[in-house]
Short mmCIF file of C-alpha atoms and ligand atoms in Angstrom, two decimals:
data_model
loop_
_atom_site.label_atom_id
_atom_site.label_comp_id
_atom_site.label_asym_id
_atom_site.label_seq_id
_atom_site.Cartn_x
_atom_site.Cartn_y
_atom_site.Cartn_z
CA UNK A 1 -61.42 11.84 -22.48
CA UNK A 2 -58.75 11.46 -25.26
CA UNK A 3 -57.50 15.31 -24.85
CA UNK A 4 -58.88 15.56 -21.48
CA UNK A 5 -54.28 16.21 -19.91
CA UNK A 6 -53.97 18.76 -22.61
CA UNK A 7 -57.90 21.04 -21.37
CA UNK A 8 -56.35 19.87 -17.81
CA UNK A 9 -53.04 21.53 -18.17
CA UNK A 10 -54.10 23.87 -19.78
CA UNK A 11 -56.13 24.60 -16.79
CA UNK A 12 -53.09 24.06 -14.47
CA UNK A 13 -51.36 26.76 -15.68
CA UNK A 14 -53.37 28.80 -16.06
CA UNK A 15 -53.32 28.83 -12.80
CA UNK A 16 -49.69 28.61 -12.13
CA UNK A 17 -48.86 32.04 -14.32
CA UNK A 18 -51.42 33.96 -12.48
CA UNK A 19 -48.63 32.77 -9.69
CA UNK A 20 -45.30 33.23 -10.72
CA UNK A 21 -43.21 35.61 -12.16
CA UNK A 22 -43.30 36.02 -15.99
CA UNK A 23 -40.09 34.28 -16.62
CA UNK A 24 -40.21 31.67 -13.93
CA UNK A 25 -42.83 30.18 -15.98
CA UNK A 26 -40.76 31.05 -18.94
CA UNK A 27 -38.27 28.91 -17.78
CA UNK A 28 -39.83 25.88 -15.68
CA UNK A 29 -43.73 25.27 -17.09
CA UNK A 30 -43.45 26.21 -21.07
CA UNK A 31 -41.26 23.40 -21.69
CA UNK A 32 -43.50 20.89 -19.99
CA UNK A 33 -45.70 18.36 -21.72
CA UNK A 34 -48.73 17.21 -20.34
CA UNK A 35 -48.94 13.47 -21.70
CA UNK A 36 -52.00 11.59 -20.05
CA UNK A 37 -54.70 11.77 -17.28
CA UNK A 38 -55.10 8.07 -15.86
CA UNK A 39 -57.47 8.44 -12.86
CA UNK A 40 -56.94 11.30 -11.23
CA UNK A 41 -53.51 10.67 -11.98
CA UNK A 42 -51.50 13.72 -13.92
CA UNK A 43 -48.00 12.87 -16.57
CA UNK A 44 -46.70 15.61 -17.79
CA UNK A 45 -42.64 14.94 -19.47
CA UNK A 46 -40.08 17.12 -18.83
CA UNK A 47 -36.67 17.19 -20.19
CA UNK A 48 -34.97 16.04 -16.93
CA UNK A 49 -33.88 15.15 -14.03
CA UNK A 50 -32.22 18.63 -13.43
CA UNK A 51 -36.01 20.10 -14.24
CA UNK A 52 -37.42 17.83 -12.21
CA UNK A 53 -35.84 18.14 -9.08
CA UNK A 54 -35.81 22.15 -9.64
CA UNK A 55 -39.40 21.60 -9.76
CA UNK A 56 -40.13 19.36 -6.80
CA UNK A 57 -38.28 21.51 -4.71
CA UNK A 58 -39.48 25.15 -5.77
CA UNK A 59 -42.53 24.53 -7.25
CA UNK A 60 -44.34 20.99 -4.86
CA UNK A 61 -46.53 23.05 -2.99
CA UNK A 62 -48.24 25.23 -6.09
CA UNK A 63 -49.05 22.48 -8.27
CA UNK A 64 -49.69 20.15 -5.22
CA UNK A 65 -52.84 22.86 -4.56
CA UNK A 66 -52.98 23.34 -8.69
CA UNK A 67 -53.28 19.70 -8.83
CA UNK A 68 -55.99 19.79 -6.39
CA UNK A 69 -57.59 22.12 -7.30
CA UNK A 70 -58.11 20.84 -11.04
CA UNK A 71 -58.02 17.06 -10.10
CA UNK A 72 -59.60 17.29 -6.92
CA UNK A 73 -57.83 15.37 -3.75
CA UNK A 74 -57.08 12.37 -5.04
CA UNK A 75 -55.11 14.21 -8.02
CA UNK A 76 -51.95 13.39 -7.88
CA UNK A 77 -48.60 14.39 -10.95
CA UNK A 78 -46.18 12.26 -12.06
CA UNK A 79 -43.44 13.53 -13.62
CA UNK A 80 -41.71 11.88 -16.55
CA UNK A 81 -38.54 11.91 -18.10
CA UNK A 82 -37.33 11.62 -21.07
CA UNK A 83 -34.59 9.35 -21.34
CA UNK A 84 -32.82 8.63 -24.75
CA UNK A 85 -35.45 6.63 -26.53
CA UNK A 86 -36.91 5.43 -23.03
CA UNK A 87 -38.60 7.17 -20.86
CA UNK A 88 -38.92 6.84 -17.31
CA UNK A 89 -42.04 7.80 -15.14
CA UNK A 90 -41.94 8.65 -11.68
CA UNK A 91 -44.39 10.39 -9.55
CA UNK A 92 -43.87 13.99 -8.49
CA UNK A 93 -46.12 16.38 -6.93
CA UNK A 94 -49.89 15.27 -5.44
CA UNK A 95 -48.59 11.30 -4.64
CA UNK A 96 -47.10 9.61 -1.76
CA UNK A 97 -44.64 8.49 -2.42
CA UNK A 98 -42.02 11.08 -4.03
CA UNK A 99 -38.45 9.82 -3.68
CA UNK A 100 -36.93 10.83 -6.43
CA UNK A 101 -34.52 7.66 -6.03
CA UNK A 102 -35.14 5.47 -8.68
CA UNK A 103 -34.83 7.78 -10.62
CA UNK A 104 -32.85 6.77 -14.48
CA UNK A 105 -29.62 9.73 -15.38
CA UNK A 106 -30.93 10.78 -17.62
CA UNK A 107 -29.59 11.15 -21.31
CA UNK A 108 -29.07 13.59 -24.00
CA UNK A 109 -28.62 14.45 -27.64
CA UNK A 110 -25.50 16.05 -27.56
CA UNK A 111 -25.59 17.77 -30.26
CA UNK A 112 -28.29 20.15 -30.04
CA UNK A 113 -27.58 21.32 -26.77
CA UNK A 114 -26.53 24.97 -27.28
CA UNK A 115 -23.47 25.89 -24.84
CA UNK A 116 -21.20 28.70 -25.01
CA UNK A 117 -17.84 26.83 -25.03
CA UNK A 118 -18.37 24.75 -28.18
CA UNK A 119 -15.88 25.14 -30.42
CA UNK A 120 -18.57 26.22 -33.94
CA UNK A 121 -17.90 23.96 -36.18
CA UNK A 122 -17.48 20.81 -35.49
CA UNK A 123 -19.71 18.07 -35.24
CA UNK A 124 -18.97 15.26 -31.82
CA UNK A 125 -19.59 18.43 -29.33
CA UNK A 126 -15.87 19.58 -28.13
CA UNK A 127 -15.64 20.81 -25.31
CA UNK A 128 -12.88 23.94 -24.62
CA UNK A 129 -11.60 23.78 -21.59
CA UNK A 130 -11.04 27.00 -20.98
CA UNK A 131 -7.57 26.05 -19.10
CA UNK A 132 -4.51 28.00 -19.64
CA UNK A 133 -1.18 26.16 -20.64
CA UNK A 134 1.53 28.12 -18.75
CA UNK A 135 0.09 26.80 -15.55
CA UNK A 136 1.06 23.08 -14.85
CA UNK A 137 2.56 21.16 -11.60
CA UNK A 138 6.26 21.42 -12.75
CA UNK A 139 6.01 25.51 -12.59
CA UNK A 140 4.18 25.31 -9.69
CA UNK A 141 7.30 25.64 -6.74
CA UNK A 142 6.65 22.51 -3.75
CA UNK A 143 6.72 24.11 -0.43
CA UNK A 144 5.73 23.02 2.94
CA UNK A 145 2.73 26.11 1.93
CA UNK A 146 0.81 23.56 -0.91
CA UNK A 147 1.97 20.40 0.12
CA UNK A 148 -1.35 19.23 0.82
CA UNK A 149 -2.93 20.91 -1.99
CA UNK A 150 -0.49 20.45 -4.28
CA UNK A 151 -0.28 16.38 -3.55
CA UNK A 152 -4.15 15.91 -3.21
CA UNK A 153 -4.77 18.55 -6.37
CA UNK A 154 -1.80 15.48 -8.13
CA UNK A 155 -4.00 12.75 -7.08
CA UNK A 156 -6.86 14.52 -8.32
CA UNK A 157 -5.48 14.65 -11.86
CA UNK A 158 -3.60 10.36 -11.79
CA UNK A 159 -7.34 9.47 -10.51
CA UNK A 160 -10.08 12.56 -11.18
CA UNK A 161 -13.41 11.41 -9.30
CA UNK A 162 -11.43 8.06 -8.28
CA UNK A 163 -10.22 9.98 -4.56
CA UNK A 164 -11.98 11.44 -1.35
CA UNK A 165 -10.72 14.42 -2.46
CA UNK A 166 -13.88 15.29 -4.27
CA UNK A 167 -14.43 17.50 -3.99
CA UNK A 168 -10.85 19.06 -3.94
CA UNK A 169 -11.83 22.43 -2.53
CA UNK A 170 -9.11 24.54 -2.48
CA UNK A 171 -8.42 27.83 -0.26
CA UNK A 172 -6.18 30.75 -0.11
CA UNK A 173 -5.54 34.59 0.41
CA UNK A 174 -4.63 35.89 -3.24
CA UNK A 175 -1.77 35.38 -4.69
CA UNK A 176 -0.76 32.42 -4.07
CA UNK A 177 -1.48 30.23 -6.92
CA UNK A 178 -5.27 28.92 -5.94
CA UNK A 179 -5.59 29.73 -9.90
CA UNK A 180 -2.10 28.64 -10.58
CA UNK A 181 -2.72 25.05 -8.88
CA UNK A 182 -6.46 24.59 -10.17
CA UNK A 183 -5.25 25.08 -14.02
CA UNK A 184 -2.54 22.65 -13.09
CA UNK A 185 -5.04 19.79 -12.69
CA UNK A 186 -7.08 20.44 -15.61
CA UNK A 187 -4.13 20.88 -17.05
CA UNK A 188 -3.06 17.52 -16.42
CA UNK A 189 -5.75 15.85 -16.70
CA UNK A 190 -6.56 17.08 -20.21
CA UNK A 191 -2.88 14.93 -21.03
CA UNK A 192 -3.40 12.11 -18.95
CA UNK A 193 -6.70 11.15 -19.38
CA UNK A 194 -7.50 13.18 -22.75
CA UNK A 195 -10.95 11.21 -23.17
CA UNK A 196 -12.50 13.00 -20.18
CA UNK A 197 -13.76 16.20 -21.29
CA UNK A 198 -12.41 19.15 -18.32
CA UNK A 199 -13.71 22.52 -18.25
CA UNK A 200 -12.13 25.89 -15.94
CA UNK A 201 -14.30 28.31 -15.12
CA UNK A 202 -14.93 31.46 -12.86
CA UNK A 203 -17.88 31.08 -10.48
CA UNK A 204 -17.89 34.66 -12.05
CA UNK A 205 -19.00 33.77 -15.11
CA UNK A 206 -20.26 30.81 -14.54
CA UNK A 207 -22.45 33.46 -12.66
CA UNK A 208 -23.13 34.92 -16.56
CA UNK A 209 -22.93 32.31 -17.80
CA UNK A 210 -26.50 31.60 -16.01
CA UNK A 211 -28.66 35.11 -15.96
CA UNK A 212 -27.65 35.23 -19.89
CA UNK A 213 -29.27 31.73 -20.39
CA UNK A 214 -32.27 32.95 -17.26
CA UNK A 215 -32.80 35.65 -20.24
CA UNK A 216 -32.33 33.75 -23.29
CA UNK A 217 -35.03 31.15 -21.53
CA UNK A 218 -32.65 28.58 -22.18
CA UNK A 219 -31.99 27.06 -18.59
CA UNK A 220 -32.42 24.11 -20.21
CA UNK A 221 -29.19 24.06 -22.36
CA UNK A 222 -27.56 25.64 -19.80
CA UNK A 223 -27.87 22.36 -17.50
CA UNK A 224 -27.53 20.61 -19.45
CA UNK A 225 -24.24 21.45 -20.71
CA UNK A 226 -22.46 21.53 -17.52
CA UNK A 227 -23.99 18.05 -16.55
CA UNK A 228 -21.94 17.19 -19.59
CA UNK A 229 -18.16 17.73 -18.13
CA UNK A 230 -16.73 15.76 -16.29
CA UNK A 231 -13.88 17.12 -14.22
CA UNK A 232 -15.24 20.99 -13.83
CA UNK A 233 -13.21 23.56 -12.35
CA UNK A 234 -15.20 26.81 -10.88
CA UNK A 235 -12.30 29.71 -9.02
CA UNK A 236 -13.36 31.61 -6.90
CA UNK A 237 -16.53 30.14 -5.70
CA UNK A 238 -16.73 32.49 -3.14
CA UNK A 239 -18.70 35.19 -5.44
CA UNK A 240 -21.52 33.47 -5.42
CA UNK A 241 -22.53 35.17 -2.03
CA UNK A 242 -25.66 36.31 -1.97
CA UNK A 243 -26.79 35.01 -5.89
CA UNK A 244 -29.11 32.85 -3.93
CA UNK A 245 -30.68 32.15 -7.74
CA UNK A 246 -27.16 30.51 -8.26
CA UNK A 247 -26.16 28.88 -5.84
CA UNK A 248 -29.66 26.51 -6.21
CA UNK A 249 -28.47 25.99 -9.93
CA UNK A 250 -25.16 24.90 -9.11
CA UNK A 251 -26.07 23.14 -5.57
CA UNK A 252 -27.77 20.76 -8.77
CA UNK A 253 -25.15 20.59 -10.65
CA UNK A 254 -22.79 19.79 -8.25
CA UNK A 255 -25.16 16.86 -7.27
CA UNK A 256 -25.34 15.83 -10.56
CA UNK A 257 -22.35 15.98 -11.52
CA UNK A 258 -21.15 14.48 -7.54
CA UNK A 259 -23.43 11.87 -7.56
CA UNK A 260 -21.80 10.13 -10.75
CA UNK A 261 -18.80 10.46 -10.06
CA UNK A 262 -17.38 13.06 -11.46
CA UNK A 263 -14.40 15.36 -10.05
CA UNK A 264 -15.07 18.68 -8.89
CA UNK A 265 -12.88 20.82 -8.44
CA UNK A 266 -12.85 24.07 -6.71
CA UNK A 267 -11.28 27.44 -5.37
CA UNK A 268 -11.92 30.19 -2.86
CA UNK A 269 -10.48 32.66 -0.86
CA UNK A 270 -11.36 31.62 2.33
CA UNK A 271 -12.75 28.36 4.25
CA UNK A 272 -16.12 27.06 3.49
CA UNK A 273 -17.37 27.59 7.20
CA UNK A 274 -16.99 31.31 6.55
CA UNK A 275 -18.21 31.93 3.15
CA UNK A 276 -20.78 33.96 4.50
CA UNK A 277 -23.76 34.27 2.24
CA UNK A 278 -24.36 31.28 0.87
CA UNK A 279 -26.11 28.68 1.15
CA UNK A 280 -25.38 25.81 4.38
CA UNK A 281 -26.76 22.80 2.16
CA UNK A 282 -23.39 24.07 -0.42
CA UNK A 283 -21.22 24.99 2.32
CA UNK A 284 -21.97 21.47 3.63
CA UNK A 285 -20.91 20.03 0.69
CA UNK A 286 -17.66 21.68 0.47
CA UNK A 287 -16.22 19.69 3.38
CA UNK A 288 -17.34 16.72 1.62
CA UNK A 289 -14.20 16.17 -0.05
CA UNK A 290 -11.26 17.71 0.92
CA UNK A 291 -10.17 21.21 2.11
CA UNK A 292 -6.69 22.64 1.96
CA UNK A 293 -5.27 25.56 1.45
CA UNK A 294 -2.10 27.30 0.08
CA UNK A 295 -0.21 29.55 3.07
CA UNK A 296 2.26 32.07 2.38
CA UNK A 297 5.30 30.60 1.45
CA UNK A 298 8.39 30.55 3.63
CA UNK A 299 11.40 32.05 2.78
CA UNK A 300 12.99 29.28 0.60
CA UNK A 301 9.84 28.94 -1.19
CA UNK A 302 9.75 32.54 -2.65
CA UNK A 303 13.42 32.03 -3.00
CA UNK A 304 12.65 28.42 -5.21
CA UNK A 305 9.90 30.47 -7.14
CA UNK A 306 11.49 33.58 -8.28
CA UNK A 307 14.96 31.56 -9.19
CA UNK A 308 12.14 29.43 -10.39
CA UNK A 309 10.61 32.16 -13.06
CA UNK A 310 13.56 34.54 -13.70
CA UNK A 311 15.50 30.57 -16.08
CA UNK A 312 12.30 30.54 -17.11
CA UNK A 313 12.59 34.48 -18.79
CA UNK A 314 16.29 33.43 -19.46
CA UNK A 315 17.12 35.79 -16.46
CA UNK A 316 19.89 34.54 -13.72
CA UNK A 317 19.68 37.38 -11.38
CA UNK A 318 22.53 36.89 -8.11
CA UNK A 319 21.68 35.37 -5.42
CA UNK A 320 21.34 38.95 -2.87
CA UNK A 321 18.84 39.88 -5.42
CA UNK A 322 17.20 37.36 -4.89
CA UNK A 323 17.36 37.39 -1.92
CA UNK A 324 16.75 40.45 -1.05
CA UNK A 325 13.01 40.67 -3.30
CA UNK A 326 12.41 36.65 -1.13
CA UNK A 327 12.38 38.95 1.30
CA UNK A 328 11.05 41.43 1.28
CA UNK A 329 8.67 40.87 -1.04
CA UNK A 330 6.30 37.66 1.76
CA UNK A 331 2.17 37.84 0.91
CA UNK A 332 1.60 37.64 -2.84
CA UNK A 333 3.00 35.86 -4.58
CA UNK A 334 1.37 37.66 -7.90
CA UNK A 335 3.33 40.89 -7.05
CA UNK A 336 7.02 38.63 -6.14
CA UNK A 337 6.44 38.13 -10.10
CA UNK A 338 5.28 42.26 -10.60
CA UNK A 339 8.27 43.10 -8.61
CA UNK A 340 10.67 40.24 -11.37
CA UNK A 341 8.45 41.98 -14.72
CA UNK A 342 9.93 45.08 -13.42
CA UNK A 343 12.81 44.41 -12.83
CA UNK A 344 14.09 42.41 -15.78
CA UNK A 345 11.76 45.39 -17.94
CA UNK A 346 14.29 47.47 -16.32
CA UNK A 347 17.27 45.45 -17.30
CA UNK A 348 16.51 45.07 -20.93
CA UNK A 349 14.69 48.36 -21.49
CA UNK A 350 16.37 50.97 -19.65
CA UNK A 351 19.59 47.81 -19.85
CA UNK A 352 20.15 48.63 -15.84
CA UNK A 353 22.09 46.68 -14.33
CA UNK A 354 20.50 44.17 -11.45
CA UNK A 355 21.98 44.57 -8.61
CA UNK A 356 20.19 45.39 -4.61
CA UNK A 357 19.69 48.93 -5.43
CA UNK A 358 17.63 48.42 -8.81
CA UNK A 359 15.74 46.08 -6.46
CA UNK A 360 15.20 48.80 -3.93
CA UNK A 361 13.92 51.36 -6.19
CA UNK A 362 11.65 48.88 -8.15
CA UNK A 363 10.08 48.15 -4.61
CA UNK A 364 9.41 50.72 -3.41
CA UNK A 365 7.76 51.81 -6.81
CA UNK A 366 6.67 48.65 -7.23
CA UNK A 367 4.58 47.60 -3.85
CA UNK A 368 3.68 51.05 -1.64
CA UNK A 369 2.81 48.48 1.20
CA UNK A 370 6.11 46.55 1.58
CA UNK A 371 5.74 43.81 3.95
CA UNK A 372 8.21 44.69 6.50
CA UNK A 373 9.02 42.06 9.50
CA UNK A 374 10.57 44.34 12.26
CA UNK A 375 13.17 42.79 13.35
CA UNK A 376 15.40 43.33 16.31
CA UNK A 377 18.78 43.54 15.25
CA UNK A 378 17.43 46.14 12.18
CA UNK A 379 16.60 47.92 15.27
CA UNK A 380 19.70 48.17 16.22
CA UNK A 381 21.08 49.18 13.49
CA UNK A 382 18.99 52.05 13.13
CA UNK A 383 19.56 53.30 16.93
CA UNK A 384 22.88 52.92 16.47
CA UNK A 385 23.61 54.71 13.50
CA UNK A 386 21.41 57.46 14.77
CA UNK A 387 22.72 57.95 17.67
CA UNK A 388 26.73 56.90 15.90
CA UNK A 389 28.02 54.07 18.52
CA UNK A 390 28.44 50.63 17.44
CA UNK A 391 26.03 47.59 17.78
CA UNK A 392 28.45 46.68 20.14
CA UNK A 393 27.60 48.85 22.75
CA UNK A 394 23.91 48.12 22.65
CA UNK A 395 24.18 44.61 23.75
CA UNK A 396 27.73 45.31 26.30
CA UNK A 397 28.18 46.57 29.75
CA UNK A 398 29.04 50.89 29.49
CA UNK A 399 26.56 52.05 32.07
CA UNK A 400 27.78 55.76 30.45
CA UNK A 401 24.65 57.35 29.81
CA UNK A 402 24.32 58.78 26.18
CA UNK A 403 24.52 54.26 25.55
CA UNK A 404 22.80 53.38 28.35
CA UNK A 405 19.01 55.19 26.82
CA UNK A 406 20.47 54.30 23.09
CA UNK A 407 20.41 50.83 25.13
CA UNK A 408 16.82 51.12 26.68
CA UNK A 409 15.38 52.81 23.87
CA UNK A 410 16.76 49.77 21.48
CA UNK A 411 14.76 47.71 23.67
CA UNK A 412 11.17 49.41 23.26
CA UNK A 413 11.18 49.29 20.06
CA UNK A 414 11.94 46.35 19.47
CA UNK A 415 8.76 45.10 22.47
CA UNK A 416 6.82 48.09 20.50
CA UNK A 417 7.29 47.16 17.02
CA UNK A 418 8.89 42.99 16.64
CA UNK A 419 6.13 40.09 18.46
CA UNK A 420 9.57 38.82 20.54
CA UNK A 421 8.46 38.11 23.03
CA UNK A 422 10.84 39.81 26.58
CA UNK A 423 12.83 36.94 26.57
CA UNK A 424 14.24 36.60 22.67
CA UNK A 425 14.27 40.66 23.31
CA UNK A 426 17.25 40.23 26.14
CA UNK A 427 19.43 37.71 25.19
CA UNK A 428 19.33 39.57 22.23
CA UNK A 429 21.32 41.93 24.16
CA UNK A 430 24.25 40.58 25.67
CA UNK A 431 21.69 37.63 27.86
CA UNK A 432 20.13 40.14 29.86
CA UNK A 433 16.80 38.76 31.85
CA UNK A 434 13.36 40.31 30.95
CA UNK A 435 13.67 42.12 33.88
CA UNK A 436 16.26 43.69 32.74
CA UNK A 437 14.06 43.73 29.49
CA UNK A 438 10.79 45.35 31.48
CA UNK A 439 12.35 47.98 33.88
CA UNK A 440 14.41 49.10 30.57
CA UNK A 441 10.88 50.33 28.56
CA UNK A 442 9.84 52.16 32.21
CA UNK A 443 12.84 54.19 32.21
CA UNK A 444 11.64 55.31 28.48
CA UNK A 445 8.30 55.58 28.28
CA UNK A 446 9.05 57.95 31.79
CA UNK A 447 12.09 60.12 30.12
CA UNK A 448 8.80 59.84 27.03
CA UNK A 449 6.80 61.87 29.26
CA UNK A 450 8.51 64.72 30.44
CA UNK A 451 11.18 65.01 27.51
CA UNK A 452 9.97 66.63 24.11
CA UNK A 453 12.87 66.92 22.62
CA UNK A 454 13.34 63.00 23.07
CA UNK A 455 10.00 62.61 22.56
CA UNK A 456 11.00 63.93 18.76
CA UNK A 457 13.53 61.62 18.76
CA UNK A 458 12.22 58.36 19.28
CA UNK A 459 9.45 59.78 17.10
CA UNK A 460 12.11 60.66 13.91
CA UNK A 461 13.72 56.47 15.19
CA UNK A 462 10.54 55.27 14.72
CA UNK A 463 9.74 56.28 11.41
CA UNK A 464 13.00 55.98 9.89
CA UNK A 465 12.84 52.22 10.54
CA UNK A 466 9.41 51.63 8.82
CA UNK A 467 10.76 53.48 6.08
CA UNK A 468 13.59 50.87 4.90
CA UNK A 469 14.03 48.22 3.34
CA UNK A 470 16.44 46.42 5.73
CA UNK A 471 19.50 45.77 2.95
P1 ADP B 1 -4.60 33.28 -6.65
O1 ADP B 1 -5.75 32.62 -7.70
O2 ADP B 1 -4.59 32.49 -5.04
O3 ADP B 1 -5.39 34.56 -6.18
P2 ADP B 1 -2.88 33.31 -8.80
O4 ADP B 1 -3.03 30.88 -9.35
O5 ADP B 1 -3.52 33.58 -9.47
O6 ADP B 1 -3.38 32.59 -7.77
O7 ADP B 1 -1.11 33.55 -8.36
C1 ADP B 1 -0.84 33.71 -8.55
C2 ADP B 1 1.21 34.16 -9.70
O8 ADP B 1 1.49 33.42 -8.61
C3 ADP B 1 0.19 33.31 -11.09
O9 ADP B 1 1.24 34.16 -11.41
C4 ADP B 1 1.36 31.62 -10.64
O10 ADP B 1 1.43 31.16 -11.14
C5 ADP B 1 2.66 32.71 -9.27
N1 ADP B 1 2.34 30.70 -8.06
C6 ADP B 1 1.47 31.09 -6.89
N2 ADP B 1 1.94 29.84 -6.30
C7 ADP B 1 3.04 29.73 -7.00
C8 ADP B 1 4.16 28.77 -7.40
N3 ADP B 1 4.42 28.01 -5.33
N4 ADP B 1 5.45 28.31 -8.18
C9 ADP B 1 6.00 29.08 -8.83
N5 ADP B 1 4.26 30.44 -9.09
C10 ADP B 1 3.22 30.17 -8.45
MG1 MG B 2 -7.54 32.86 -8.27
#
């Protein structure tokens, strides 16, 4: 009976091996040691709690079946987790009580853990936080667009793991500052709580490390490593989409950390509910803490960002240039920075003066799609220019046929090229009412149907409006 458990376990392994892929067998079953067999209860030792959870989640049926086959109907399995010096026993597959609540947090022989971020040569484990030291709160300009996310970030940085914002889930479109903010939180924590182990990782890197660990049969090290982290920042979590296995492992790591009061900070290009190809149980956890979005900054915030960046680079932009750039680059702060870098290059390498003309040139060269918001005023200006009139003529009361057509055309374009209401458009034409705008639009449409020359004219003006960057 002495060595009985080993023989039984070898038999179990044979069955298991036949039923799962070789890689999974290697990863999840080879590291298990059988330790005892008492009254049809087979005890096996697993390296950590995570391992146990994984087995219970993914192999519970296989284990049950195997144990029953080898030990009969009464056969049960118990897990033992290595907890520093003492062992903790927990019931597992095939037992009556599979509740996992009483498991003690496993301890780690940290010196033995291999991980991809350890700084070599340092005996005591120290993990490089992978933070970009230039992304700070002080250069993350505050605006309505980011106030909630920024202040939540500040709160989390003060008390990592100690606020309701766990996880802090920051989402927003590309180039709006998710990565910057995530690093800023990490940097602040590193400064305020140097004893906390902080780690920034992109979800892509996380995925690659996980795959690598599978290949090297080192999933255990991978998981142990992530369990050492006090503040885990995972950037662009949307990349986990459709990566089932990585999501699984992340789910477990998330739970372990969260249960232990560790802080999670996640970023994504969309809110949790829109994450397609991500398991529901993960999405529901993403909603646990605070979901804070970063929106497109308004003009004032964009101007403040431009000023701050230029001051940092030691350049002073003329106010009108700051305004011009901020006005024209609306949706992406990274693009805004690109324009500034080009401006600096033009000015310092080509010794050109920084003025509106240079800015216009840079913007046109740099950004293929300038996000232009066509305004009613701009349309009036372009139409007046085309017909060689004054804008006042368009707003005035003259009934001169040529002016009336230009006026009606401006209203028509305003209706089609802006999202202003009929009322607002009417207001812009010397306080005409909305029925006048409707009438004008109809008159232009009729003319377009009958007059090919007029049609040409309208198309030319439309194109001009679309092509020009308004100054
Ligand atoms: P995302 O990760 O959302 O795509 P990033 O964090 O990479 O965006 O931001 C793009 C660039 O814009 C970065 O260089 C960042 O420093 C800058 N940026 C974004 N938001 C701000 C802000 N509020 N103040 C200053 N710079 C910002
Ligand atoms: Mg980013």
